[in-house]
C-alpha positions as a Markdown table, in Angstrom:
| # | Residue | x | y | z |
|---|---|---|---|---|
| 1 | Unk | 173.4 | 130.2 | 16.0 |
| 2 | Unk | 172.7 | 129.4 | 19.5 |
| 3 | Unk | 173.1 | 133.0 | 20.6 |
| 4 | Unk | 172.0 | 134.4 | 17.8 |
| 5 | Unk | 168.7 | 133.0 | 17.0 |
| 6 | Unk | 167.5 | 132.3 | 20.4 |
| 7 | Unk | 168.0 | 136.5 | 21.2 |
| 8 | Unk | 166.3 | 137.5 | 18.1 |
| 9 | Unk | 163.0 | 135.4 | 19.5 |
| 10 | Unk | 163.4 | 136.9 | 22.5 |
| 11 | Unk | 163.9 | 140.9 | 21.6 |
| 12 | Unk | 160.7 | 139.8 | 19.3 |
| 13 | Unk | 158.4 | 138.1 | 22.0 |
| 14 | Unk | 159.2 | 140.4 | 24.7 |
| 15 | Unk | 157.9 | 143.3 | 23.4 |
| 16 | Unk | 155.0 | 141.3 | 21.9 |
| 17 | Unk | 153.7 | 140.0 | 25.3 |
| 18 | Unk | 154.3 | 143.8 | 26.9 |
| 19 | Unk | 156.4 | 142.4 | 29.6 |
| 20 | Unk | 158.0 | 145.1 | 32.3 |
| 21 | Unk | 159.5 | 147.5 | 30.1 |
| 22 | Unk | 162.5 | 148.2 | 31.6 |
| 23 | Unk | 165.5 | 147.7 | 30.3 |
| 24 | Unk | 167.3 | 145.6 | 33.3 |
| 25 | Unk | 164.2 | 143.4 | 33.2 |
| 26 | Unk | 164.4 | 142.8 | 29.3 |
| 27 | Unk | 168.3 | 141.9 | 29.8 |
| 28 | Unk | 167.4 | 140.0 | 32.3 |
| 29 | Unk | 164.7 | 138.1 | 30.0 |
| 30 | Unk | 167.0 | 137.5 | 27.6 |
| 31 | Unk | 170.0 | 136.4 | 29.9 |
| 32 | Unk | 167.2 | 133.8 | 31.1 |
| 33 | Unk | 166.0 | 132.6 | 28.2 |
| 34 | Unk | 169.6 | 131.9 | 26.5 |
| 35 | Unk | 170.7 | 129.4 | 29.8 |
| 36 | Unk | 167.6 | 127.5 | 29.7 |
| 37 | Unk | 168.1 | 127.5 | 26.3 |
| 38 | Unk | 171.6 | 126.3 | 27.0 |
| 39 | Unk | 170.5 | 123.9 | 29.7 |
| 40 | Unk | 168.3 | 122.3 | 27.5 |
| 41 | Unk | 170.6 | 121.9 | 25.0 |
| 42 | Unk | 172.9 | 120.4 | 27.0 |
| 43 | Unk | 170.3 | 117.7 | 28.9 |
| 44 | Unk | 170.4 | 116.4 | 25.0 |
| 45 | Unk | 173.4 | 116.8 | 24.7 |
| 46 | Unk | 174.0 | 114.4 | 27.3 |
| 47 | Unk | 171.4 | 111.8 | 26.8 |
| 48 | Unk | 172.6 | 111.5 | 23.3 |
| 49 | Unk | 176.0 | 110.5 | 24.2 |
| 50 | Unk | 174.5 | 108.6 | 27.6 |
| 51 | Unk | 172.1 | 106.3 | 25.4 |
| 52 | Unk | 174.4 | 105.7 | 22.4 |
| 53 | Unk | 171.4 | 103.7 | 20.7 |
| 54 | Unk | 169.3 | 105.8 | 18.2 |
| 55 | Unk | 166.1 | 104.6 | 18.6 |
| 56 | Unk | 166.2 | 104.1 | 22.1 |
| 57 | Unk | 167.1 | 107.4 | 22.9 |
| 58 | Unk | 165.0 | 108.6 | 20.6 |
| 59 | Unk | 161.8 | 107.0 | 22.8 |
| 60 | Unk | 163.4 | 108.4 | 26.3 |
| 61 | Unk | 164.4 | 111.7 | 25.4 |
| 62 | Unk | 160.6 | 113.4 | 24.7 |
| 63 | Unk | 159.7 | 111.0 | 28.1 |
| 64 | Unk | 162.1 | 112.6 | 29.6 |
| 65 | Unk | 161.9 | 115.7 | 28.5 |
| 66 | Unk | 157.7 | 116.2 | 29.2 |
| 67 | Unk | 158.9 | 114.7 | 32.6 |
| 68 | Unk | 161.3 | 117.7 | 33.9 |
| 69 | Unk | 159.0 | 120.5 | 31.8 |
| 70 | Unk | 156.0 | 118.6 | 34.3 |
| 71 | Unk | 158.4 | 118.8 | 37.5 |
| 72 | Unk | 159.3 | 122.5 | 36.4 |
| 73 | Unk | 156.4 | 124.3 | 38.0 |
| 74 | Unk | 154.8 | 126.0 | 34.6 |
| 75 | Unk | 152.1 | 123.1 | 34.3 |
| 76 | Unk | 151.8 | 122.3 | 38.1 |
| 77 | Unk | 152.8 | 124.6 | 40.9 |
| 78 | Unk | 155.9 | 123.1 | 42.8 |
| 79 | Unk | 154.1 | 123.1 | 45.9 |
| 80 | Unk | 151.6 | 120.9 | 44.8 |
| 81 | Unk | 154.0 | 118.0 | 42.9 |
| 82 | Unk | 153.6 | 115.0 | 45.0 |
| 83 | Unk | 156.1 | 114.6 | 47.8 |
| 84 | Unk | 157.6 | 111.3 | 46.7 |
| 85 | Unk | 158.3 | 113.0 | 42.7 |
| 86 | Unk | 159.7 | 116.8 | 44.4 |
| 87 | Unk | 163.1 | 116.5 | 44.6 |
| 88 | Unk | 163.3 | 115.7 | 40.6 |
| 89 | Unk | 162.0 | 119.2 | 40.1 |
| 90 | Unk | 165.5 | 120.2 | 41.3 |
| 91 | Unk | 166.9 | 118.5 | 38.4 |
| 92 | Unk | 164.6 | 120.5 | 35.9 |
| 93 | Unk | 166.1 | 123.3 | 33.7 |
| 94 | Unk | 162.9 | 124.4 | 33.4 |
| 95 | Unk | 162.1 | 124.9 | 36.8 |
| 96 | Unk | 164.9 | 127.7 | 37.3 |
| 97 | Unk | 164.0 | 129.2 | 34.1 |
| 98 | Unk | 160.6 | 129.2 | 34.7 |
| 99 | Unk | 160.4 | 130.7 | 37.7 |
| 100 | Unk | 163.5 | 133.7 | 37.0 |
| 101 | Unk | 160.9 | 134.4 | 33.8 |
| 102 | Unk | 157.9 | 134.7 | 36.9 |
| 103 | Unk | 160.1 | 136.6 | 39.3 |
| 104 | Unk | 161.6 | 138.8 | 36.8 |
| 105 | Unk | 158.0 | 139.8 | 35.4 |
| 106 | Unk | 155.8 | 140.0 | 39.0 |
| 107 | Unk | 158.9 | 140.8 | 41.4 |
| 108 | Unk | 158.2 | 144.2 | 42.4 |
| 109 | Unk | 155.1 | 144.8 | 40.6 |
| 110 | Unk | 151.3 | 145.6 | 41.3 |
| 111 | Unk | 148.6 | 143.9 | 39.1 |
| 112 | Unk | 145.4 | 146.0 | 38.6 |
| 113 | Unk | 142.3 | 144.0 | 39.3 |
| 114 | Unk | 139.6 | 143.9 | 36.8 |
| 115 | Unk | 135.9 | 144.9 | 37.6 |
| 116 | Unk | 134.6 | 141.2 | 38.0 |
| 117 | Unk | 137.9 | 139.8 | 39.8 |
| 118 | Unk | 137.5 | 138.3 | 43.3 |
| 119 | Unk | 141.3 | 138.7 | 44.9 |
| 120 | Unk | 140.4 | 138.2 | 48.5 |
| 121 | Unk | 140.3 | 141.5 | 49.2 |
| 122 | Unk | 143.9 | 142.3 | 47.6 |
| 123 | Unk | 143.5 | 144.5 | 44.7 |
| 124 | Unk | 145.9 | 145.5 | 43.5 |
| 125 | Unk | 147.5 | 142.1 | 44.1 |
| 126 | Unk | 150.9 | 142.2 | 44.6 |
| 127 | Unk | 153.8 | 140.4 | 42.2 |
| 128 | Unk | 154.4 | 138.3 | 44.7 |
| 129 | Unk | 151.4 | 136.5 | 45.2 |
| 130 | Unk | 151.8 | 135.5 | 41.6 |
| 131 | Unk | 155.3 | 134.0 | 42.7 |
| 132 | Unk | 153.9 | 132.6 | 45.5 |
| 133 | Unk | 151.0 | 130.9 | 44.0 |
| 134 | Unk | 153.3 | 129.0 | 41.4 |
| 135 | Unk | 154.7 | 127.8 | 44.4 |
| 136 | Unk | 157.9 | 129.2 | 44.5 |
| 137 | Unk | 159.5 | 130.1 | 48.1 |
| 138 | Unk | 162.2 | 130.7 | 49.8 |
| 139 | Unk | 165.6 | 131.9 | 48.3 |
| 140 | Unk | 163.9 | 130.7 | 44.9 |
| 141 | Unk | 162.0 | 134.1 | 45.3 |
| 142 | Unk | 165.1 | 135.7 | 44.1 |
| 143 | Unk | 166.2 | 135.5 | 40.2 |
| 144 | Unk | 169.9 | 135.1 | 40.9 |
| 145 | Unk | 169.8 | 131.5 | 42.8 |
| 146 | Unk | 167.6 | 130.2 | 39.7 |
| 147 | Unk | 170.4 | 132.0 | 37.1 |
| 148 | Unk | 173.2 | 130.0 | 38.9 |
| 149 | Unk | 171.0 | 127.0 | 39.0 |
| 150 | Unk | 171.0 | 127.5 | 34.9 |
| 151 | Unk | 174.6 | 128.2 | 34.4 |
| 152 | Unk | 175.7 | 124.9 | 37.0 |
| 153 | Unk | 173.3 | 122.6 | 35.4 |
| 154 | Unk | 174.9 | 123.5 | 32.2 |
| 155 | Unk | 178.2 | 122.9 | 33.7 |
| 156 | Unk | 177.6 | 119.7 | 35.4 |
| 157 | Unk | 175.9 | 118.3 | 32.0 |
| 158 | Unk | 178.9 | 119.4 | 29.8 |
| 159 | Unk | 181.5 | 118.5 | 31.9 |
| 160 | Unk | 179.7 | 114.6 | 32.1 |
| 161 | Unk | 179.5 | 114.8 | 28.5 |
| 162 | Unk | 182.8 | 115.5 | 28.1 |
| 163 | Unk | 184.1 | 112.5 | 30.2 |
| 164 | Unk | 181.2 | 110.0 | 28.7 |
| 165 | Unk | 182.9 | 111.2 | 25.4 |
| 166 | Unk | 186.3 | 110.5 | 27.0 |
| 167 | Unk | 185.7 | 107.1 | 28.1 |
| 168 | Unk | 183.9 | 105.5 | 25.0 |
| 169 | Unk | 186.6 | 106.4 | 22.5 |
């Protein structure tokens, strides 16, 4: 079910939205979109086994949650989250997923301009001034670094919830 369902959305959606339609980019879509899936699941995983109290965790977990989609760079561009809140964007699943989705639809690509568009003088804009302007830089430009990011915050949260597990019985 969490394999299943998760790559039906996304063979549906991705032809939808008219994304790059290759087939290294669509695998690559889907790859993405089942480890932040995973990810996800497994921050809940977590809490719920780190906050054994039911309505508490039921009050920190959507806080917490808005907070790391916030720090992930979809509804603010990383470069522009306050210095002192920055390095909690590195603990965002959404932040790695987000921007492998971004790099994986504007890496390598030219955008047309439309009649009325005002582009600096950069038409057709390159893909990677759409990366650039959501802020991410550096080896982050890349979509492997954000994969592994995926696949060790997965790790790190199931093997913690494995030994919070271990330790309460």
């Amino acid at each position: 079910n969490s394999v299943a369902l998760p790559t039906l959305y996304g063979v549906v959606v991705y032809w939808i939205c008219n994304y790059k339609a290759t087939a290294s980019a669509f695998f690559t879509f889907t790859l993405t979109l089942y480890l932040t899936i995973s990810a996800a699941q497994s921050t809940g995983l977590f809490f719920s086994v780190l906050i054994p109290n039911t309505s508490v965790a039921l009050m920190l977990a959507p806080f917490i949650t808005l907070c790391l989609m916030i720090l992930g760079g979809f509804y603010m561009p990383l470069d522009l989250i306050h210095p002192a809140l920055r390095w909690a964007s590195w603990l965002s699943m959404a932040r790695y997923g987000f921007s492998a989705f971004i790099i994986n639809e504007f890496g390598g690509r030219s955008i047309p301009c439309g009649n009325d568009s005002d582009n600096n003088g950069e038409c057709p804009m390159p893909g990677t001034a759409v990366i650039s302007s959501y802020g991410v830089e550096g080896i982050w430009t890349s979509i492997w670094p954000n994969i592994s990011m995926l696949v060790a915050i997965q790790v790190i949260l199931r093997v913690s919830t494995y030994i919070l597990l271990r330790r309460s019985q």
